[in-house]
Coordinates of C-alpha atoms in Angstrom, one line a residue:
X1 CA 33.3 12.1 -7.8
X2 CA 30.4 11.8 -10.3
X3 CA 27.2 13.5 -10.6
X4 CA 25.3 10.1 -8.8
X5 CA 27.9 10.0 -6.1
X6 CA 27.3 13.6 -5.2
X7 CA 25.5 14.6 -1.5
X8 CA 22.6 15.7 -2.5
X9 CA 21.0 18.7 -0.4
X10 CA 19.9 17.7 2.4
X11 CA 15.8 19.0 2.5
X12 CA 14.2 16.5 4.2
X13 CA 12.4 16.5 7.5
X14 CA 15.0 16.7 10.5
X15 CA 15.0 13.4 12.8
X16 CA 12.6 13.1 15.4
X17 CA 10.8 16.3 14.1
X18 CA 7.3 14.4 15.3
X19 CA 8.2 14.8 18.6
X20 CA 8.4 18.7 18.4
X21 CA 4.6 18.8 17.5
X22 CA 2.7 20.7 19.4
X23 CA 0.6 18.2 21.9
X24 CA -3.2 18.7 20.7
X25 CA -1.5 17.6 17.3
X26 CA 0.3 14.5 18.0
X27 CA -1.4 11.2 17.3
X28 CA -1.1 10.7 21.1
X29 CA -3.1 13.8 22.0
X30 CA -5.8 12.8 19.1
X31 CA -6.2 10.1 20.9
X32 CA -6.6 11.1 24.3
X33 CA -9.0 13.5 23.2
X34 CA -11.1 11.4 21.2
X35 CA -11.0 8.6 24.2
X36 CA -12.3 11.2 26.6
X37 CA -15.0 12.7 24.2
X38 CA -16.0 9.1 23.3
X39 CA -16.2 8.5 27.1
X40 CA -18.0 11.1 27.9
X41 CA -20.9 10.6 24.9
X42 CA -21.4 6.8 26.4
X43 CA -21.7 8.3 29.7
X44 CA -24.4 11.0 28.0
X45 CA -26.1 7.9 26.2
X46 CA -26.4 5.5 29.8
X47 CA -27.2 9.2 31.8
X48 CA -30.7 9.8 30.0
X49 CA -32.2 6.7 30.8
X50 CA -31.0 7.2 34.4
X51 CA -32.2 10.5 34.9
X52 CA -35.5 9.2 33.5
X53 CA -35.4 6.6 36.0
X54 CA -34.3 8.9 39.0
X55 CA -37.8 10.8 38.2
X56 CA -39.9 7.9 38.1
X57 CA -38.7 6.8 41.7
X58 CA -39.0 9.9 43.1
X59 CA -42.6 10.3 42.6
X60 CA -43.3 7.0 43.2
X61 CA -41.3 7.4 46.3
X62 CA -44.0 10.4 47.3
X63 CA -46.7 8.9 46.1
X64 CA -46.0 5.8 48.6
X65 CA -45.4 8.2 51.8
X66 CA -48.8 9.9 50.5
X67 CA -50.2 6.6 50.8
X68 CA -48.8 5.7 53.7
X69 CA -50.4 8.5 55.6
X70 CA -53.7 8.1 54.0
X71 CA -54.2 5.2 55.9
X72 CA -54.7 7.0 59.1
X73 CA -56.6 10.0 57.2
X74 CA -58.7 7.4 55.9
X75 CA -59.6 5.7 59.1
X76 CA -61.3 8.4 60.3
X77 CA -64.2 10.9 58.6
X78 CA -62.2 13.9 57.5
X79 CA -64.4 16.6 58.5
X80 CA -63.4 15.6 62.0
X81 CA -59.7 15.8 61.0
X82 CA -58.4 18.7 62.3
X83 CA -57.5 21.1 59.7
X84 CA -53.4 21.9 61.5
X85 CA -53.3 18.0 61.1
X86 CA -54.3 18.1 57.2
X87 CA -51.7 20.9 57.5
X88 CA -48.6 18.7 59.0
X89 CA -49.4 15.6 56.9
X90 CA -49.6 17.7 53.2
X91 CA -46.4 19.6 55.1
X92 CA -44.6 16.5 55.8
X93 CA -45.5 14.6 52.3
X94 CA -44.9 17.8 50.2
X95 CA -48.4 17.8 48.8
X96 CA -51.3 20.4 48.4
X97 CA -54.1 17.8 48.3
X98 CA -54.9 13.9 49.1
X99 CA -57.4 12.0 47.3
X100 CA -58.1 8.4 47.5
X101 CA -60.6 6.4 44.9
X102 CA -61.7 3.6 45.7
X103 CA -64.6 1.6 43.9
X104 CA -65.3 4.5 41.6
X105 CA -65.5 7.2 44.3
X106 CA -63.6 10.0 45.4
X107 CA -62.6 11.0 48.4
X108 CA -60.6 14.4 49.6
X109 CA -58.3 13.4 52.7
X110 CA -56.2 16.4 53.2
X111 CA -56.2 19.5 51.3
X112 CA -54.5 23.0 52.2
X113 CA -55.3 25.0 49.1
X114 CA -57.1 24.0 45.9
X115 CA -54.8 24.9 42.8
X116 CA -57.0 26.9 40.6
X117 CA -55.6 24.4 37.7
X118 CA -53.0 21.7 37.1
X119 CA -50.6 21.8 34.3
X120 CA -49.7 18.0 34.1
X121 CA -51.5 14.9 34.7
X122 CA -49.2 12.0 35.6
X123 CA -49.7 8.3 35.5
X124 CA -47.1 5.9 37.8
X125 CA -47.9 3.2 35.9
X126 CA -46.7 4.5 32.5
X127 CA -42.9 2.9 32.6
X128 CA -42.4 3.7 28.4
X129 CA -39.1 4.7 28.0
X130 CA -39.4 7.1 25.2
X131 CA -42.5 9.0 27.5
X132 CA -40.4 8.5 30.7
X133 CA -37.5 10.3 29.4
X134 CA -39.7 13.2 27.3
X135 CA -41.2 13.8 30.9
X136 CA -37.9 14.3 32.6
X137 CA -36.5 16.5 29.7
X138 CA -39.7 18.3 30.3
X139 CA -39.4 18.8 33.8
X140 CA -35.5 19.9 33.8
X141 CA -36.0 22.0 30.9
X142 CA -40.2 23.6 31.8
X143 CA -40.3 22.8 35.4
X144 CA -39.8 24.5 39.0
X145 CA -43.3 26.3 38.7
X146 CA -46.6 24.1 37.7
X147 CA -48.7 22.2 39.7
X148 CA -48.6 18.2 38.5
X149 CA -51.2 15.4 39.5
X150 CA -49.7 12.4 40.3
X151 CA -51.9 9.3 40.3
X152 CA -50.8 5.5 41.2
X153 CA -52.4 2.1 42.9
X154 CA -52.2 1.4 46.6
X155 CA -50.1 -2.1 46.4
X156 CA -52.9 -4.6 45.4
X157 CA -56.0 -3.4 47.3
X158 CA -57.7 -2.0 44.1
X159 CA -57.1 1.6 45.7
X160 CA -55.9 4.5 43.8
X161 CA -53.7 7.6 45.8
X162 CA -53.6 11.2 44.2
X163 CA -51.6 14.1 45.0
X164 CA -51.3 17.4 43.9
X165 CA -47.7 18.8 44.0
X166 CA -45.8 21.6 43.0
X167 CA -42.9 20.2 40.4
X168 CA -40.3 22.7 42.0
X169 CA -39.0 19.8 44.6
X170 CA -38.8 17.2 41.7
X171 CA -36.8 19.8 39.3
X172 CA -34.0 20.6 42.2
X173 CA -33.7 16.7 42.9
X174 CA -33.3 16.1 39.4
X175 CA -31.1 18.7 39.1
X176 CA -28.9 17.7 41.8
X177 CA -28.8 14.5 40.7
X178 CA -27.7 15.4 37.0
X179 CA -25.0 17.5 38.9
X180 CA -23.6 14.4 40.4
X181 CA -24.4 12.0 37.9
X182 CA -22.3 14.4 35.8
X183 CA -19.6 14.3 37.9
X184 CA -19.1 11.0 38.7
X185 CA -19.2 10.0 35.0
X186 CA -16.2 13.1 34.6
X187 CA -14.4 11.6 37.0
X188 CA -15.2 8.2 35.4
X189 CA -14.2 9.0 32.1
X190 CA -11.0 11.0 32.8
X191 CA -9.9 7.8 34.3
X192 CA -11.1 5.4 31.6
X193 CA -9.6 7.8 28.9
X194 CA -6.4 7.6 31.1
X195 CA -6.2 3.9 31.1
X196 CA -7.1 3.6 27.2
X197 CA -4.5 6.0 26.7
X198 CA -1.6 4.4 28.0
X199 CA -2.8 1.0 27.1
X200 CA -3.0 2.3 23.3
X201 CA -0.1 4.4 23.7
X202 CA 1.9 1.3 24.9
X203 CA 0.5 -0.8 22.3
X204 CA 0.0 1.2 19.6
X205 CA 1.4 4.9 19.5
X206 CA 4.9 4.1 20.8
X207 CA 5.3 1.3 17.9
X208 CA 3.8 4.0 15.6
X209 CA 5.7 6.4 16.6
X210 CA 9.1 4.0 16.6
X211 CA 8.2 3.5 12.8
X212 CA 8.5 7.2 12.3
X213 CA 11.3 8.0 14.0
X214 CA 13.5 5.2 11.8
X215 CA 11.7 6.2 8.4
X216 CA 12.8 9.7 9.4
X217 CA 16.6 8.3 10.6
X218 CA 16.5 6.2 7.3
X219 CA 15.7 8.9 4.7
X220 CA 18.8 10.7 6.5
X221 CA 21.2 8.0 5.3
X222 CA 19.7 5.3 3.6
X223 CA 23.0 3.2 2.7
X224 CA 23.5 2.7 6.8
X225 CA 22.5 -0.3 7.6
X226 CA 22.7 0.6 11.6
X227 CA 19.6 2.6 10.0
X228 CA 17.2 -0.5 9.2
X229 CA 14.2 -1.0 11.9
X230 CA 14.6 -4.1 14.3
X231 CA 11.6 -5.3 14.0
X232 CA 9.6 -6.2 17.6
X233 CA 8.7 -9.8 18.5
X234 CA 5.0 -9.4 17.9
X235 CA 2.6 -11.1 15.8
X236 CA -0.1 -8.4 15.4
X237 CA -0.4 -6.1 13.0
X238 CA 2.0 -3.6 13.7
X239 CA 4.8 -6.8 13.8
X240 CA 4.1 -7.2 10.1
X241 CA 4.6 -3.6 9.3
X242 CA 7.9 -3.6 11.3
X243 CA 9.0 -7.1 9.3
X244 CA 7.5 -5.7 5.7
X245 CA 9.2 -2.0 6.5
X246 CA 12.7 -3.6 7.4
X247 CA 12.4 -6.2 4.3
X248 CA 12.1 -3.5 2.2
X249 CA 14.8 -1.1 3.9
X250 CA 16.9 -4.0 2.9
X251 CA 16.0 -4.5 -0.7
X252 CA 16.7 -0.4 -0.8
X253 CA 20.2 -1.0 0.3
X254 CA 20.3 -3.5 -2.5
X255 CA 19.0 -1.7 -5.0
X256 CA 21.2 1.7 -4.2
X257 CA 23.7 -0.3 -3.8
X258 CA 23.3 -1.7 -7.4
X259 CA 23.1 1.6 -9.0
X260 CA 26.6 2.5 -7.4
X261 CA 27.9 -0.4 -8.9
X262 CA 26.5 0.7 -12.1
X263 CA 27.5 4.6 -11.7
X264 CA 30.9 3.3 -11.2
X265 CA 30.7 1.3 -14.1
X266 CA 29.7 3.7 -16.0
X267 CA 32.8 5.4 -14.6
X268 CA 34.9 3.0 -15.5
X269 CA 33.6 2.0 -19.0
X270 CA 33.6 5.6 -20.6
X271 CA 37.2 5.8 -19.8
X272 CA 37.3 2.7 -21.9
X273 CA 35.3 4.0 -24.5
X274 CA 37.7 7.0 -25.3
X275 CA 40.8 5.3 -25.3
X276 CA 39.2 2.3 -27.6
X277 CA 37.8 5.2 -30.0
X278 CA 41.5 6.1 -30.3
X279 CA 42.3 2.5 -31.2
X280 CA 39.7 1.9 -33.1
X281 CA 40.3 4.8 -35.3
X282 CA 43.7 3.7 -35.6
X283 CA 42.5 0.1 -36.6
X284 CA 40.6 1.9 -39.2
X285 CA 43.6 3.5 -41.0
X286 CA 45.6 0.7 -41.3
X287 CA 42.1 -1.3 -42.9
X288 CA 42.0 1.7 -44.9
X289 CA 45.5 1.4 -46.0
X290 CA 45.2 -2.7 -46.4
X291 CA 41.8 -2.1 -49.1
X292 CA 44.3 -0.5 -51.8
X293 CA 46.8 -3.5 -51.6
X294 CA 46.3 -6.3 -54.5
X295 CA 46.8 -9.5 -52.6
X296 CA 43.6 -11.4 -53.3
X297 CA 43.6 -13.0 -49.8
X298 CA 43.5 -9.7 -48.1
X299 CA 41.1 -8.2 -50.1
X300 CA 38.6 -11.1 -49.5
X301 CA 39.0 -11.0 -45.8
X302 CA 39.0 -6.6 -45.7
X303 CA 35.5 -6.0 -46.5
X304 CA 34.5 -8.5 -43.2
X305 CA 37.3 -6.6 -41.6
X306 CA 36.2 -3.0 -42.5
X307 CA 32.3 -4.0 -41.3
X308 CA 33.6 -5.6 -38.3
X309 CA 35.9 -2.5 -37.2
X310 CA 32.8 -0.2 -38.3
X311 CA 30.0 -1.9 -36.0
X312 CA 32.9 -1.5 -33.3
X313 CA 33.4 1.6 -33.6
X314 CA 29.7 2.0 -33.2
X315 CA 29.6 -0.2 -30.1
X316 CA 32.0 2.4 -28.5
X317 CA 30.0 5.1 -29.3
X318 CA 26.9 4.0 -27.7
X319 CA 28.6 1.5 -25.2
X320 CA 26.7 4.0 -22.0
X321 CA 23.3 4.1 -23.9
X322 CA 22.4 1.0 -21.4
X323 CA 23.2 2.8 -18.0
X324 CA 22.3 5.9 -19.1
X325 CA 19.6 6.3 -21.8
X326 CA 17.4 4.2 -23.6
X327 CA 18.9 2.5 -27.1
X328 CA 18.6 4.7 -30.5
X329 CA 15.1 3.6 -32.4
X330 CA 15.8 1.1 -34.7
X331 CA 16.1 2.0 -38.5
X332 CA 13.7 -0.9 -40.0
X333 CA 14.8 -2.4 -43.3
X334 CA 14.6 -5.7 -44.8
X335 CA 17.7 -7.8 -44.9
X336 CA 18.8 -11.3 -45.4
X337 CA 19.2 -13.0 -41.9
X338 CA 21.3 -15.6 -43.1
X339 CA 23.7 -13.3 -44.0
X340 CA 23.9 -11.8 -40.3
X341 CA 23.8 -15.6 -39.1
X342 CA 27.1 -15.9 -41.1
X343 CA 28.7 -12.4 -39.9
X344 CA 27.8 -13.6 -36.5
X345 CA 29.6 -17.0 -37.1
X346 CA 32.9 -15.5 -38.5
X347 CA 33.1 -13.1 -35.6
X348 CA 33.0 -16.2 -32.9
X349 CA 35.7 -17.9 -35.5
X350 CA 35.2 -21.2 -33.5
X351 CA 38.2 -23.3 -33.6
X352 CA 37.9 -26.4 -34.4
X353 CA 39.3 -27.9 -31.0
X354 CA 36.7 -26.6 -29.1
X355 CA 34.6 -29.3 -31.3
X356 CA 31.2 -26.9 -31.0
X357 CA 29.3 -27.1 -34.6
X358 CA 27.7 -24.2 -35.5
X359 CA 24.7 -24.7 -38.1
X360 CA 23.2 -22.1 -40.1
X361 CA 20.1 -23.6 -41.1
X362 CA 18.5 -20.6 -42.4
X363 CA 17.1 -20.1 -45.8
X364 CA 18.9 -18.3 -48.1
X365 CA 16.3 -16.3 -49.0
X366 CA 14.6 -15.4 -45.4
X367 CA 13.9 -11.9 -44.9
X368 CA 13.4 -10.4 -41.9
X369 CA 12.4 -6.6 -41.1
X370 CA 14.7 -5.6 -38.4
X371 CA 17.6 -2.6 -38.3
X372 CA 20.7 -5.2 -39.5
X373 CA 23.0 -3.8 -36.6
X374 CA 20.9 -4.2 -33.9
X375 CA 20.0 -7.5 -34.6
X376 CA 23.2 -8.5 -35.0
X377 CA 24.0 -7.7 -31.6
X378 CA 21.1 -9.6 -30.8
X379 CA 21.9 -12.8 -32.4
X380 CA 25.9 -12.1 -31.4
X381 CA 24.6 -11.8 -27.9
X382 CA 22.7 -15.5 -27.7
X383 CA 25.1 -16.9 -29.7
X384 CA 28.1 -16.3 -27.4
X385 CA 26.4 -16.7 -24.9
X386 CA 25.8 -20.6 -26.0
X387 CA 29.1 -20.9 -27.3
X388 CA 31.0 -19.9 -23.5
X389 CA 28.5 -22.3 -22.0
X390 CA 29.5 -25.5 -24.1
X391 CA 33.1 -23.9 -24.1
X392 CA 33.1 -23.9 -20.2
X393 CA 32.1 -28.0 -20.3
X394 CA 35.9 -29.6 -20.1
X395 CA 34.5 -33.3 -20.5
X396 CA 37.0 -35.2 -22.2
X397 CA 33.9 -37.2 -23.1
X398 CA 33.9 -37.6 -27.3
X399 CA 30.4 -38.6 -27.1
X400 CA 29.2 -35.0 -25.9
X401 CA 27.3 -33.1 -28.7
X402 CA 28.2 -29.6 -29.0
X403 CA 26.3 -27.6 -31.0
X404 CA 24.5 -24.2 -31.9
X405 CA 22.0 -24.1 -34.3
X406 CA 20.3 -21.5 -36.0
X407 CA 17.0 -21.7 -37.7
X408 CA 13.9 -19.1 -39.3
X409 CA 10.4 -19.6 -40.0
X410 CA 7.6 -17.6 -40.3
X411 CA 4.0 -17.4 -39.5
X412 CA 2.0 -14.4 -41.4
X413 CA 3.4 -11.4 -40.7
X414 CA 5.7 -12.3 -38.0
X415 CA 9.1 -13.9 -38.4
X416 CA 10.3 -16.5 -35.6
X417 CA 14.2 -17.3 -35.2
X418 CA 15.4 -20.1 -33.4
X419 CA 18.9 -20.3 -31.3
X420 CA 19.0 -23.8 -30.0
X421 CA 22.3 -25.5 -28.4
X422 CA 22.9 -28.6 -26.7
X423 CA 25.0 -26.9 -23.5
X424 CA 24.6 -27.4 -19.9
X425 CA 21.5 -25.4 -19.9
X426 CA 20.8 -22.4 -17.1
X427 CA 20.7 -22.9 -14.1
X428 CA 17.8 -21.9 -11.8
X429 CA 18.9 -18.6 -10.3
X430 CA 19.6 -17.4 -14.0
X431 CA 16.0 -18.6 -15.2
X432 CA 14.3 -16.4 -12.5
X433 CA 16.2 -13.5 -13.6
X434 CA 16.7 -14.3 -17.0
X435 CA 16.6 -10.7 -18.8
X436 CA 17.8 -8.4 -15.4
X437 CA 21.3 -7.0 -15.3
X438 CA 23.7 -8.4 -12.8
X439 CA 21.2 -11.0 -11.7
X440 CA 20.8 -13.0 -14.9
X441 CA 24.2 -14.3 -15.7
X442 CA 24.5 -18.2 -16.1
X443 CA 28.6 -18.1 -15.4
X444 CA 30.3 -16.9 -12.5
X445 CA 31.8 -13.7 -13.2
X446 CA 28.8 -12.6 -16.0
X447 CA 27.1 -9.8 -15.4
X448 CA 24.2 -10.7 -17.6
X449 CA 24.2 -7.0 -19.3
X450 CA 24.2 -9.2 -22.7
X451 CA 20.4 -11.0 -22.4
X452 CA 18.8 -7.3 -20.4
X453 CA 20.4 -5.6 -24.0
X454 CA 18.8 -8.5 -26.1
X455 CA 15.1 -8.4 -24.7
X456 CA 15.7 -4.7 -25.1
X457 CA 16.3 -4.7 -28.5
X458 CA 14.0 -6.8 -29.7
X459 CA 10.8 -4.9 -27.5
X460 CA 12.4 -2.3 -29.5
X461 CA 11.1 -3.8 -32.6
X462 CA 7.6 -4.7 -31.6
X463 CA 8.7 -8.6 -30.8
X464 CA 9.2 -10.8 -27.7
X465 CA 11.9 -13.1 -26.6
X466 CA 11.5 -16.2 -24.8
X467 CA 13.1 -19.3 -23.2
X468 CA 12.0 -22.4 -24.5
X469 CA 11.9 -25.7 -22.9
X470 CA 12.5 -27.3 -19.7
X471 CA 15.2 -27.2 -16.8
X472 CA 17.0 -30.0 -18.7
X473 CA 20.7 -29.6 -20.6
X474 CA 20.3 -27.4 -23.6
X475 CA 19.1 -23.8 -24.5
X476 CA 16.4 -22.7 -26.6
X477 CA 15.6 -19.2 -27.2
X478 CA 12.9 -18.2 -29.4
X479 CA 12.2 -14.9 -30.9
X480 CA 9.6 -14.0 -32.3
X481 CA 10.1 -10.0 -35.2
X482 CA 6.3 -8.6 -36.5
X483 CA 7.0 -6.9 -39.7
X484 CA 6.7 -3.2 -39.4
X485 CA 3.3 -2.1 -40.9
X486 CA 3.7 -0.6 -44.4
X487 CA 0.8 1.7 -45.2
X488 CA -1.5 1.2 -48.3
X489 CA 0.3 2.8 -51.3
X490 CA 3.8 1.6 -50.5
X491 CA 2.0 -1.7 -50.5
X492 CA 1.1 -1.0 -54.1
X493 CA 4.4 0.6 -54.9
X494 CA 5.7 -2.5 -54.0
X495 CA 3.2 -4.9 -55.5
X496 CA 3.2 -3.2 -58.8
X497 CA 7.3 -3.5 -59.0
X498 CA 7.0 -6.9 -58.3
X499 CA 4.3 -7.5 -61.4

């Protein structure tokens, strides 16, 4: 088993820990709380008013019985009223004194004892909310022992009533009806929060809470697809989080999947790599062995042979540096790219039945600052590629052009190479994922590791890579190689050797 196939430790949270929260912490009992708080600070807000209200009515409620029994007091001259009925009618209104004015004058109706001074002077007629509930905070929280006047009209007859009152009586109503008031809205609220609660819980909390729990069960085992969320037929909110979360579950499985396949690649290819070491360091020998022999045709062909078995050898050693690390940092020189072009063309050694042309239009004297065996594998790399594309077209038709064509300019500083053929082109799946491994291959049976290692290489040396031209037959590649900055004295170094 290798390293990436290994369990790892298991330290993540335990399934369905969420649930073992304490209530007051769960999003649940946040919520309750905060329904019944919220509930009870609207019932707060509509009680002041109210209160403010009850206050207003009960004195105006006095103030009309008051009225009401002036009427007989006023019929008659109240010196003649006997002072135990002044007694019964202030006893039965709740009052210590009875004026009526009427067309500027005062008259005393009833009276039992004159206060020897009143602490608050109030108008019935004053219905401003901010003064109506300042008076009733005032009495709850100053009340229960001053004497108030209380002044109003008599319905429409011009008349005005006054009283003189202890507030005591008004302070205990109000009081008892805050007491109630506050109950009721309790009772109220508990309910209301109840109702929110499970509506919201329903709704919102157990979906929530769902989403956990399989984030949780998914983390455990994240290759299980028995793991990936059903998402709920809903189209709120919380449905597009369940589709969005199992969507990308799914790419996850991909993706883990993906880098199994390419552990076990990696697996598979360093075994490779050590037994072709072997062979190649066999191969070497025997080109070793074939330099010191005088035949003129093998010593023309072992140079190509000795450079070919050398950049193999090289392959092998750095055949993982894809899966594993990132490529070596290329060693800049200037070369000649035709000659690479022509390397490049020997090691395809086309045969002349598969009627492909390969043209090397490349001046001789193009140079091009690159590291020579890196872009050799680039340039290998696209011009396979072309030549299994027009290989794979069996058409017995003479007429089809087949061929690869090479060409170099440049533009300033920055050189711009050119691998055109005239093959079936790419199809679409292999333009939308034209540089990834495993996903970019244009055959069936590629795994497109060769155009992910080109684009590498080549943003390894500062330049870009692009596909050129539309979905028609053919492929066109351009790439486009800055020259690596030289600093100021090698620039004179350089210009004076040229003088």
């Amino acid at each position: 088993m290798t390293a990436t196939q290994q369990k790892p430790e298991n330290t993540s949270v335990p399934l369905h820990a969420g649930r073992r929260l304490p209530v007051l912490k769960r999003l649940s009992g946040k919520l309750l709380r905060l329904t019944l708080l919220f509930g009870l600070l609207a019932e707060v807000m509509i009680f002041i008013p109210i209160i403010a209200d009850m206050r207003v009515r009960w004195l105006s409620d006095r103030l009309n019985t008051v009225a009401a029994a002036s009427v007989v007091l006023a019929a008659s001259d109240s010196e003649n009223v006997p002072q135990s009925v002044q007694n019964d009618v202030l006893l039965a209104t709740g009052t210590k004194a009875i004026v009526l004015r009427e067309k500027g004058a005062s008259r005393l109706l009833a009276v039992s004892e004159m206060p020897s001074k009143v602490d608050k002077h109030i108008d019935i007629t004053v219905t401003d909310p901010v003064t109506m509930i300042r008076d009733a905070f005032d009495t709850l929280i100053n009340g229960g022992h001053r004497i108030i006047r209380v002044y109003g009209p008599v319905g429409d007859t011009g008349k005005v009533i006054e009283l003189l009152t202890s507030d005591a009586p008004l302070r205990n109503a109000m009081l008892r009806y805050a007491r109630n008031v506050a109950l009721i809205s309790l009772f109220i609220s508990l309910i209301t929060a109840g109702l929110v609660f499970l509506t919201i819980s329903r709704l919102l909390i157990r979906p929530i809470q769902r989403m956990s729990d399989n984030m949780l069960a998914f983390a455990q085992a994240p290759d299980d697809p028995q793991r990936i969320i059903k998402p709920e037929p809903r189209e709120d909110e919380l449905g597009i989080a369940q589709r969005e979360l199992a969507d990308m579950q799914h790419q996850l499985q991909r993706t883990l999947s993906e880098q199994k396949h390419l552990a076990d690649l990696g697996l598979a290819v360093s075994k490779i790599n050590h037994d072709m070491r072997n062979i190649l360091a066999s191969a070497q020998l025997i080109s070793d062995h074939l330099a010191n022999t005088s035949d003129p045709a093998i010593q023309r062909f072992v140079p190509k042979l000795v450079r070919t078995i050398d950049r193999a050898i090289n392959y092998s050693q750095t055949v993982l540096a894809y899966g594993g690390t990132q490529e070596a940092p290329p060693q800049r020189r200037r070369v000649k790219l035709r000659t690479i072009i022509s390397d490049v063309e020997e090691m395809l050694s086309l045969d002349a039945k598969s009627e492909i042309e390969f043209k090397n239009l490349v001046p001789p004297d193009f140079e091009i600052d690159v590291d020579p065996d890196q872009f050799f594998r680039v340039i290998s790399n696209l011009c396979r590629n072309s030549v299994q594309a027009m290989a794979s077209d069996t058409r017995s038709d003479p007429s089809v052009v087949k061929r690869l064509t090479i060409t170099a300019g440049q533009i300033g500083t920055t050189s711009i190479i050119g691998i055109d053929d005239t093959g079936p082109g790419l199809p679409p799946k292999a333009r939308e994922n034209l540089f990834t491994a495993f996903k970019g291959s244009a055959r069936s049976g590629g795994t497109g590791l060769g155009l992910a290692i080109v684009h590498e290489l080549v943003r390894a040396h500062g330049g870009t890579i692009e596909l050129r031209g539309g979905d028609g037959a053919g492929t066109s590649f351009e790439i486009r190689i800055p020259d690596q900055p030289v600093s100021l004295a090698e620039w004179r170094s350089r210009r004076d050797s040229a003088s």
